[in-house]
Amino acid sequence: MTALEILQQQFGYDNFRKGQAELISHILQGQDVLGIMPTGAGKSICYQIPALLLSGLTIVVTPLISLMQDQVNALQANGIPAVWLNSMTDRESYKKIFRLIYQKKIKILYVAPERLETASFSRLAKEILISMIVVDEAHCVSQWGQDFRPSYLKILSFLQSIPTRPILSAFTATATQEVANDVIEILDMHQPFCLSTGFDRKNLYFAVDYPKDKFHALIEFLRTRPEETGIIYCISRKLTEQVASDLNSNGFPAVYYHAGLSNEKRCKNQEDFIYDRIKLIVATNAFGMGIDKSNISFVVHYNMPKNLESYYQEAGRAGRDGSHADCMLFYHPNDIRINQFLIENSADQLDENTRIKIRQKEKERLYFMQAYCSENQCLRKYMLEYFGEKAPEYCGNCSFCQSHCEKFEITLEAQKIISCIYRLYQKNIFLSEIEIANILLGCALKKYEIYQDISTYGIMKEISLNQCLHMIQILVQDGWISRGEHEILKLNRNSATLLKEKRNIFMYRKKKTVTKINYHSEKAISENTELMKLLKKCRQKLAQKEHVPAYVIFTDITLQDMCRKCPVSSMAFRSVEGVGRVKLEKYGDAFIKVIKDYQNAVKTI
Ligand code: ADP
Ligand code: ZN
């Protein structure tokens, strides 16, 4: 089988997403890889598919138990032989799993880094074929990352103890260049193929608000989304308890989570949330690392977090399945003071010198976080540039863009620009954007006289040169045209689409008067809410029966696709995004029945 066939048949997806095919192919050629992809981009598939194609066992090192269990549940649901081992595994199961591994019946093994040091593991490493070691959340090896875990430093010695060096692949969502270099060096990666797909999460709406009364604002926010699941992050343990209790007494059932709870209570609250028994969790930043729940519709930060790395990671837990999701931050100047205090008083076992350096770095990071909240530019642009990525002036999907800017359509202008480039191309003339803009504007300079017989000369007379250049820039940014050497504009595959099909292109400009901050994006409304409810119910029933979280059965995206396609045959069901061979067999009939019943009920009304 090829990688694509596995994607289609086992995972039920038609195409690879950005970066996946390249990473997989490099792994399969035996090269180490470092994949930097934002949360929800689909990192797991990049190592899971090669793991199935490589001859031996793949060991995935991952920091948190909950993450392992989720991943393994999801793999098993697709019929893939995967298991996990951690401190919660009892002796009997441990033995059984080792037996299965020696019998070569397991392809993917998830472990916590501490496991690698045990005697049984050293033996295993010498006695069976290990094809690949995967380091998930790889930024944890770096002291400069925001989640340094000393146990990650042990991965290298384990790797070195394996007789034939396996392929090493590392993945993270949050790597600045500094951290990426650290990962490569500390893990001693061999000439790795590095790929970063960029950090942007287009489906997330970012907003900062400055409410006088945060709790009131929270309630107002929650009222607009009664059916949705979300996380509310608070800066202290005490505050999580207080906010959760106030929410409960205001009719919003919520649990809380922080590191001071007993193990039992923490697990229970987390599970209630993950298994959709409760929709709201109020938590400190101890919650969430490795939480793979894909249907989180919003993340509210009740306080400003300590840096943008943490913010982007925590907020990024929303919308992992690709649906629209909202990330709200409630800012108050007090948040700065509390964060400063936390930085000054953090307990650690570092030597004095390192501690001073790290604190300095954390203060710098706090400064950038605070600037994010000061609301004078597009939030997405600010964040992406912080992570070293270029971004357009306006994104149209953040509170700044929505309250300070207005959207207007430029489809017609876009078509004019593209046909101008095309007319010139027909005459074998290639020009830069300023020249193209001048032709469109019908510039009277002598230099442009020779273009007067071109049909697009002067067809955009009514706008200014700056406006025209801005539009060209947007078309380049969004990939409708390309910029070649010497700033020459060229058509590409997308250009023709824009001329032939009706695609709407938009631009943003500053509003004269600023409007109130929106509490959520202009949401894509799910087409068929009634059917969606029934499908969710069916999913919940199956999930309870199998003791797995609902999204392990199907994600919301898959249910939405069912609403769109309304499949009533097995074949049609197989075409739904996220339905592979195994899931078709296991769940097809149940969901098809729901769809049929729904259609019959609608007919009889
Ligand atoms: P990450 O680890 O990068 O945060 P995941 O690996 O958990 O992301 O993937 C996020 C979601 O995207 C999962 O529900 C996954 O099944 C889905 N996904 C991954 N690859 C694809 C693909 N090629 N097409 C459609 N969905 C995909
Ligand atoms: Zn924006």
XYZ file of C-alpha atoms and ligand atoms in Angstrom:
633
model
C 0.000 0.000 0.000
C 1.136 3.562 -0.578
C 0.954 6.340 1.982
C -1.982 7.894 0.142
C -3.866 4.615 0.075
C -3.437 4.269 3.830
C -4.681 7.826 4.317
C -7.765 7.058 2.272
C -8.543 3.563 3.432
C -7.535 3.601 7.093
C -8.131 7.226 7.982
C -10.866 8.059 5.483
C -9.336 11.303 4.191
C -9.039 12.092 0.499
C -5.898 14.185 0.380
C -2.868 15.036 2.419
C -2.802 18.406 4.049
C -0.001 20.889 3.635
C 3.361 19.371 4.595
C 2.145 15.864 5.378
C 3.165 14.182 2.120
C 6.665 15.691 2.192
C 7.342 14.695 5.784
C 6.069 11.175 5.200
C 8.124 10.701 2.089
C 11.338 11.852 3.778
C 10.731 9.487 6.690
C 10.131 6.633 4.285
C 13.437 7.393 2.611
C 15.069 6.897 6.000
C 15.779 10.542 6.790
C 15.292 12.226 10.171
C 12.606 14.907 10.076
C 11.547 17.888 12.146
C 7.961 18.955 11.475
C 6.740 22.290 12.806
C 3.013 22.552 12.273
C 0.309 24.408 14.179
C -2.096 22.530 16.420
C -4.758 20.764 14.429
C -2.674 20.732 11.252
C -2.365 16.955 11.404
C 1.045 16.108 12.785
C 0.096 12.654 14.012
C -0.632 11.269 10.579
C 2.874 12.303 9.491
C 4.373 9.601 11.701
C 1.461 7.193 11.983
C 1.365 6.417 8.276
C 5.133 5.759 7.981
C 4.886 3.659 11.149
C 2.493 1.354 9.329
C 4.765 1.126 6.303
C 8.084 0.608 8.104
C 8.938 -2.965 8.961
C 9.548 -2.695 12.717
C 8.043 -0.973 15.725
C 7.602 2.794 16.051
C 7.964 4.270 19.524
C 6.244 7.587 20.121
C 7.554 9.576 23.080
C 4.965 11.982 24.335
C 4.768 13.953 27.585
C 1.299 13.350 28.853
C -0.750 10.335 29.635
C -4.023 11.793 28.401
C -2.519 12.471 25.006
C -1.351 8.899 24.662
C -4.693 7.461 25.540
C -6.489 9.714 23.086
C -4.162 8.952 20.247
C -4.257 5.239 20.872
C -8.049 5.239 21.131
C -8.264 7.092 17.841
C -5.848 4.687 16.136
C -7.586 1.603 17.452
C -10.908 3.004 16.231
C -9.357 2.980 12.760
C -8.203 -0.617 13.203
C -4.521 0.206 13.709
C -2.495 -1.889 16.199
C -1.307 0.728 18.678
C -0.836 0.606 22.473
C 0.404 2.840 25.284
C 2.542 2.229 28.329
C 2.779 4.579 31.263
C 2.716 4.730 35.025
C -0.967 3.795 35.024
C -0.379 0.479 33.240
C -0.698 -2.406 35.726
C 1.716 -5.371 35.831
C -0.557 -7.762 33.974
C -1.262 -5.396 31.097
C 2.411 -4.479 30.981
C 3.369 -8.107 30.471
C 0.660 -8.630 27.907
C 1.737 -5.602 25.907
C 5.365 -6.721 25.933
C 4.295 -10.135 24.718
C 2.372 -8.566 21.834
C 5.361 -6.419 20.952
C 7.706 -9.416 20.884
C 5.163 -11.208 18.702
C 5.362 -8.236 16.306
C 1.661 -7.625 16.635
C 2.048 -3.941 17.529
C 3.106 -1.244 15.101
C 2.947 1.872 17.295
C 3.846 2.154 20.959
C 3.232 5.370 22.907
C 5.379 5.957 25.998
C 6.271 8.691 28.449
C 9.977 9.638 28.352
C 10.585 8.240 31.864
C 9.698 4.737 30.610
C 12.698 4.642 28.322
C 15.072 4.219 31.238
C 13.568 1.037 32.660
C 15.401 -2.289 32.395
C 12.642 -3.959 30.418
C 12.856 -1.199 27.871
C 16.606 -1.422 27.460
C 16.159 -5.119 26.784
C 13.396 -4.461 24.294
C 15.563 -1.967 22.460
C 18.193 -4.651 21.906
C 15.894 -7.515 21.018
C 13.404 -6.184 18.545
C 13.542 -4.069 15.430
C 12.711 -0.442 16.199
C 12.196 1.404 12.953
C 11.478 4.868 14.220
C 11.469 6.979 17.355
C 9.013 9.842 17.288
C 9.424 12.759 19.668
C 6.093 14.500 20.027
C 5.913 18.002 21.552
C 9.611 18.171 20.763
C 9.996 21.721 22.078
C 10.005 20.148 25.566
C 13.708 19.316 25.139
C 14.637 22.965 25.009
C 15.253 25.078 28.057
C 14.260 28.070 25.958
C 10.904 26.602 25.112
C 8.026 27.333 27.445
C 7.549 23.715 28.561
C 11.005 22.398 29.305
C 10.905 18.811 30.577
C 14.172 17.401 31.915
C 13.001 13.841 31.220
C 13.115 14.640 27.506
C 16.883 14.838 27.760
C 16.949 11.068 28.264
C 15.610 10.322 24.809
C 19.022 10.635 23.210
C 20.735 8.057 25.409
C 17.922 5.593 24.731
C 18.272 6.199 21.028
C 22.012 5.603 21.263
C 21.467 2.305 23.053
C 19.564 0.823 20.092
C 21.888 -1.366 17.998
C 20.667 -0.107 14.599
C 19.850 3.560 14.792
C 16.185 4.076 13.970
C 14.822 7.045 12.052
C 14.222 9.972 14.366
C 11.275 12.238 13.755
C 10.327 15.194 15.927
C 7.178 17.292 15.899
C 6.050 20.460 17.592
C 3.586 23.290 17.164
C 5.626 25.902 18.897
C 9.157 26.330 17.747
C 10.926 29.563 17.227
C 14.190 29.179 15.316
C 16.070 29.121 18.606
C 14.002 26.209 19.907
C 14.136 24.372 16.572
C 17.938 24.531 16.603
C 17.923 23.245 20.145
C 15.723 20.296 19.230
C 18.039 19.286 16.395
C 21.137 19.621 18.530
C 19.923 18.047 21.768
C 18.359 15.068 20.013
C 21.408 14.827 17.742
C 19.238 14.604 14.651
C 21.120 13.485 11.527
C 20.755 16.060 8.755
C 17.051 16.302 9.323
C 14.561 17.422 6.730
C 12.892 20.406 8.407
C 9.506 21.630 7.435
C 7.429 24.414 8.895
C 3.962 24.893 7.466
C 3.499 28.232 9.148
C 1.633 29.020 12.314
C -1.572 30.521 11.073
C -4.797 28.875 12.207
C -7.306 30.403 9.843
C -10.325 28.930 11.607
C -9.594 30.721 14.875
C -11.075 34.129 15.635
C -8.895 36.121 18.041
C -10.276 38.853 20.263
C -9.057 40.988 23.139
C -11.538 42.761 25.352
C -11.155 45.065 28.339
C -14.280 44.415 30.412
C -14.808 46.304 33.652
C -16.501 43.269 35.091
C -14.866 40.133 33.721
C -17.404 37.718 35.110
C -20.285 39.647 33.638
C -18.514 39.656 30.281
C -17.953 35.923 30.562
C -21.629 35.249 31.173
C -22.582 37.467 28.270
C -20.151 35.552 26.105
C -21.421 32.130 27.214
C -25.073 33.074 26.645
C -24.389 33.310 22.926
C -23.233 29.694 22.754
C -25.290 27.441 25.007
C -24.530 24.174 23.216
C -20.803 24.655 22.861
C -17.806 23.282 24.664
C -15.047 25.527 25.941
C -12.110 26.130 28.260
C -11.803 29.156 30.531
C -8.194 29.749 31.611
C -7.524 31.613 34.853
C -4.224 32.715 36.292
C -4.559 31.128 39.764
C -5.943 27.991 41.341
C -8.173 29.999 43.628
C -9.666 31.926 40.760
C -10.543 28.746 38.834
C -12.546 27.530 41.815
C -14.284 30.838 42.267
C -15.186 31.289 38.602
C -16.417 27.692 38.332
C -18.552 28.092 41.409
C -20.021 31.398 40.169
C -20.744 29.833 36.807
C -22.549 26.941 38.453
C -24.693 29.254 40.515
C -25.550 31.236 37.380
C -26.828 28.154 35.607
C -23.716 27.266 33.617
C -22.505 23.836 34.757
C -18.710 23.878 34.928
C -15.869 21.921 36.530
C -12.470 23.241 37.515
C -8.961 21.913 37.132
C -5.600 22.796 38.626
C -2.443 21.105 39.848
C -3.484 21.349 43.504
C -6.379 18.929 43.178
C -6.115 15.306 44.208
C -5.197 13.026 41.364
C -8.592 11.452 41.501
C -10.531 14.687 41.281
C -8.309 16.037 38.524
C -8.803 12.926 36.429
C -12.529 12.953 37.017
C -13.004 16.604 36.061
C -10.848 16.220 33.017
C -12.695 13.102 31.910
C -16.098 14.693 32.410
C -14.992 17.408 30.063
C -13.329 15.178 27.497
C -16.233 12.756 27.388
C -18.690 15.653 26.898
C -20.449 15.064 30.206
C -19.795 18.695 31.011
C -19.304 21.527 28.557
C -17.190 24.022 30.508
C -13.891 23.615 32.293
C -12.263 26.434 34.249
C -8.561 25.726 34.555
C -5.075 26.967 35.194
C -2.418 26.404 32.557
C -1.854 22.962 34.106
C -4.741 21.828 31.964
C -4.531 21.023 28.357
C -1.036 19.976 27.389
C -1.758 17.010 25.216
C -5.505 17.402 25.315
C -6.579 16.181 21.956
C -10.278 17.024 22.255
C -11.146 18.186 18.793
C -14.535 19.825 19.338
C -13.606 22.710 21.622
C -15.457 25.741 20.234
C -13.893 28.455 22.319
C -11.099 29.265 24.731
C -11.516 32.254 27.019
C -8.513 33.660 28.855
C -9.897 35.255 31.968
C -6.444 36.722 32.566
C -3.608 37.596 30.280
C -1.167 34.651 30.189
C 2.550 35.038 30.688
C 3.668 34.953 27.075
C 2.463 34.588 23.518
C 3.855 31.080 23.212
C 1.576 29.910 26.023
C -1.304 31.989 24.741
C -1.117 30.616 21.227
C -0.810 27.086 22.512
C -3.685 27.369 24.982
C -5.987 29.307 22.672
C -5.009 26.873 19.933
C -6.775 24.061 21.758
C -9.950 25.438 20.203
C -11.042 24.290 16.780
C -8.619 21.421 16.326
C -11.031 19.753 13.961
C -10.889 22.766 11.655
C -14.307 24.242 12.576
C -14.643 27.933 13.356
C -13.707 28.659 16.944
C -13.290 31.739 19.108
C -10.329 32.752 21.271
C -11.150 35.554 23.704
C -8.766 37.299 26.034
C -10.080 39.459 28.890
C -7.382 41.923 29.714
C -6.872 44.032 32.824
C -3.667 45.912 33.696
C -3.558 43.952 36.961
C -2.695 40.862 34.931
C 0.744 42.328 34.253
C 1.492 42.714 37.934
C 0.422 39.156 38.739
C 2.539 37.750 35.925
C 5.558 39.744 37.049
C 5.115 38.358 40.529
C 4.891 34.800 39.174
C 8.064 35.244 37.150
C 9.966 36.631 40.127
C 8.811 33.865 42.418
C 8.864 30.802 40.197
C 10.294 27.812 41.987
C 12.935 25.967 40.024
C 16.089 23.974 40.520
C 18.252 26.006 38.234
C 21.601 27.494 39.116
C 21.644 31.221 39.791
C 23.089 32.217 36.422
C 20.602 30.272 34.336
C 17.780 31.488 36.549
C 18.661 35.133 35.918
C 18.864 34.518 32.187
C 15.557 32.676 32.071
C 13.774 35.337 34.129
C 15.083 38.048 31.854
C 13.778 36.123 28.875
C 10.404 35.652 30.546
C 10.088 39.351 31.243
C 10.763 40.093 27.609
C 8.118 37.603 26.637
C 5.646 39.196 29.027
C 6.285 42.536 27.401
C 5.318 41.152 23.990
C 2.201 39.586 25.465
C 1.163 42.893 26.913
C 1.697 44.624 23.584
C -0.644 42.078 21.993
C -3.360 43.320 24.326
C -2.817 46.960 23.539
C -4.983 46.737 20.465
C -3.414 48.806 17.771
C -3.006 46.344 14.984
C -4.362 43.099 13.579
C -3.954 40.508 16.324
C -3.151 37.685 13.961
C -0.496 39.709 12.184
C 1.088 40.639 15.491
C 1.191 37.046 16.667
C 2.430 35.546 13.411
C 5.194 38.111 13.174
C 6.190 37.340 16.737
C 6.692 33.743 15.613
C 8.782 34.962 12.705
C 6.227 34.713 9.965
C 5.080 37.333 7.493
C 1.402 38.236 7.581
C -0.962 40.607 5.797
C -1.971 43.912 7.386
C -5.544 42.758 8.024
C -6.811 39.244 8.552
C -10.505 40.054 8.795
C -10.923 37.428 11.519
C -9.830 39.139 14.714
C -11.376 41.755 16.972
C -9.093 44.476 15.700
C -9.920 43.821 12.063
C -13.620 43.580 12.801
C -13.909 46.669 14.940
C -11.422 48.930 13.178
C -11.699 47.808 9.607
C -14.367 47.210 7.047
C -14.485 44.617 4.373
C -15.272 45.402 0.770
C -15.335 43.361 -2.362
C -12.654 43.673 -5.029
C -13.544 40.736 -7.255
C -14.034 42.920 -10.326
C -10.797 44.787 -9.759
C -8.993 41.476 -9.275
C -10.288 40.273 -12.618
C -9.138 43.464 -14.286
C -5.636 43.084 -12.843
C -5.395 39.478 -13.943
C -6.614 40.178 -17.463
C -4.105 42.984 -17.785
C -1.264 40.606 -16.930
C -2.751 38.094 -19.351
C -3.003 40.569 -22.257
C 0.636 41.534 -21.740
C 1.661 37.896 -21.480
C 0.034 37.253 -24.880
C 2.382 39.861 -26.311
C 5.303 38.340 -24.459
C 5.629 41.337 -22.167
C 6.452 40.819 -18.480
C 6.207 43.764 -16.123
C 6.519 44.617 -12.441
C 3.576 45.482 -10.231
C 4.151 49.211 -10.372
C 4.187 49.080 -14.163
C 1.058 46.948 -14.307
C -0.691 49.331 -11.907
C 0.296 52.308 -14.049
C -1.097 50.668 -17.178
C -4.375 49.868 -15.395
C -4.597 53.454 -14.234
C -3.853 54.743 -17.741
C -0.732 56.619 -16.709
C 0.065 59.442 -19.147
C 3.852 59.141 -18.861
C 5.642 58.611 -22.115
C 6.947 55.239 -20.964
C 3.387 53.868 -20.967
C 2.294 55.220 -24.348
C 3.205 51.988 -26.073
C 0.624 50.118 -23.984
C -2.297 52.285 -24.997
C -3.606 49.754 -27.491
C -3.851 47.063 -24.834
C -7.507 46.627 -23.917
C -6.889 46.914 -20.199
C -5.078 50.244 -20.437
C -6.810 52.744 -18.144
C -9.652 50.473 -17.052
C -9.019 51.295 -13.370
C -8.733 55.054 -13.761
C -11.049 55.739 -10.860
C -8.707 54.448 -8.121
C -5.380 55.682 -6.806
C -2.007 54.095 -7.490
C -1.694 53.092 -3.850
C -5.062 51.386 -3.808
C -4.203 49.485 -6.945
C -0.845 48.363 -5.550
C -2.549 47.275 -2.365
C -5.002 45.132 -4.330
C -2.171 43.550 -6.281
C -0.419 42.792 -3.020
C -3.508 41.029 -1.693
C -3.816 38.939 -4.834
C -0.184 37.894 -4.459
C -0.583 37.124 -0.765
C -3.664 35.016 -1.345
C -1.980 33.143 -4.179
C -4.154 34.365 -7.103
C -1.064 35.649 -8.905
C 2.652 35.174 -8.278
C 5.579 37.471 -8.035
C 8.680 36.284 -9.883
C 12.212 37.602 -10.126
C 12.664 41.380 -10.354
C 9.135 41.814 -8.939
C 7.634 40.597 -12.234
C 3.976 39.592 -11.899
C 2.981 36.243 -13.323
C -0.219 34.279 -13.653
C -0.519 30.891 -12.011
C -2.997 28.054 -11.897
C -5.344 29.970 -9.592
C -5.483 33.015 -11.849
C -7.577 31.257 -14.469
C -9.991 30.039 -11.815
C -10.612 33.586 -10.728
C -11.456 34.692 -14.262
C -13.689 31.729 -15.054
C -15.490 31.037 -11.809
C -17.270 33.439 -9.571
C -14.951 33.780 -6.567
C -15.387 36.673 -4.199
C -12.234 38.524 -3.244
C -12.260 40.939 -0.341
C -10.066 43.625 1.070
C -10.053 45.504 4.367
C -9.692 49.195 5.045
C -9.755 51.295 8.204
C -13.226 52.298 9.388
C -13.955 55.923 10.128
C -15.551 55.049 13.448
C -14.485 52.114 15.563
C -17.261 49.667 16.486
C -17.694 47.548 19.600
C -15.643 44.378 19.903
C -17.386 41.329 18.594
C -17.560 38.345 20.902
C -17.354 35.914 18.059
C -16.458 35.591 14.435
C -18.948 35.688 11.625
C -19.592 32.022 12.038
C -20.313 29.514 9.360
C -23.612 28.162 10.548
C -23.901 24.442 10.344
C -26.330 23.732 7.534
C -28.619 21.369 9.247
C -28.748 21.826 12.967
C -31.597 19.366 13.571
C -29.847 16.479 11.810
C -26.571 17.495 13.432
C -28.180 17.112 16.864
C -29.406 13.610 15.997
C -26.016 12.586 14.651
C -24.343 13.868 17.800
C -26.736 11.843 19.904
C -25.923 8.707 17.927
C -22.212 9.431 18.321
C -22.602 9.933 22.053
C -24.374 6.592 22.408
C -21.658 4.733 20.528
C -18.951 6.544 22.484
C -20.504 5.546 25.789
C -20.760 1.964 24.671
C -17.089 1.865 23.710
C -15.880 4.048 26.616
C -14.125 6.512 24.363
C -14.565 10.268 23.920
C -17.155 11.187 21.285
C -14.646 12.637 18.840
C -12.840 9.310 18.651
C -15.940 7.928 16.911
C -16.188 10.896 14.506
C -15.122 14.536 14.700
C -17.612 17.392 14.288
C -16.183 18.020 10.841
C -17.169 14.490 9.842
C -20.692 14.969 11.226
C -20.997 18.270 9.376
C -19.962 16.562 6.176
C -22.667 13.948 6.823
C -25.211 16.775 7.145
C -24.101 18.132 3.801
C -23.985 14.834 1.934
C -26.800 12.966 3.723
C -25.422 9.568 2.659
C -27.918 6.710 2.735
C -25.786 3.960 1.172
C -22.487 2.476 2.321
C -20.763 3.792 -0.734
C -21.987 7.321 -0.178
C -21.091 7.070 3.498
C -17.526 6.120 2.592
C -17.174 9.452 0.736
C -17.725 11.418 3.958
C -14.541 13.081 5.213
C -13.024 11.052 8.057
C -14.736 7.759 7.220
C -12.253 4.986 6.500
C -12.759 1.302 5.893
C -12.930 0.299 9.541
C -15.219 3.103 10.643
C -17.560 2.454 7.724
C -17.927 -1.121 8.869
C -18.268 -0.263 12.550
C -20.512 2.780 12.444
C -21.902 3.114 8.921
C -25.226 1.397 9.554
C -25.988 3.305 12.740
C -25.470 6.739 11.190
C -27.158 5.840 7.899
C -30.188 4.807 9.899
C -30.260 8.181 11.679
C -30.071 9.993 8.334
C -32.799 7.845 6.772
C -35.109 8.291 9.756
C -34.525 12.005 9.673
C -35.312 12.209 5.973
C -38.505 10.181 6.409
C -39.598 12.377 9.288
C -39.017 15.519 7.231
C -41.003 14.057 4.304
C -44.017 13.316 6.444
C -44.179 16.823 7.898
P -1.953 18.052 15.596
O -1.292 16.915 16.311
O -1.105 18.647 14.517
O -2.496 19.089 16.508
P -3.795 16.045 14.766
O -2.787 15.115 14.258
O -4.450 15.737 16.067
O -3.212 17.510 14.816
O -4.909 16.260 13.647
C -5.979 17.156 13.819
C -7.214 16.641 13.110
O -7.051 16.694 11.694
C -7.530 15.200 13.441
O -8.919 15.073 13.636
C -7.053 14.456 12.214
O -7.707 13.227 12.053
C -7.370 15.442 11.110
N -6.539 15.241 9.905
C -5.229 14.968 9.858
N -4.804 14.851 8.582
C -5.881 15.058 7.793
C -6.102 15.074 6.362
N -5.109 14.839 5.500
N -7.351 15.344 5.926
C -8.363 15.587 6.798
N -8.217 15.576 8.143
C -7.000 15.324 8.645
Zn -6.874 40.684 12.098
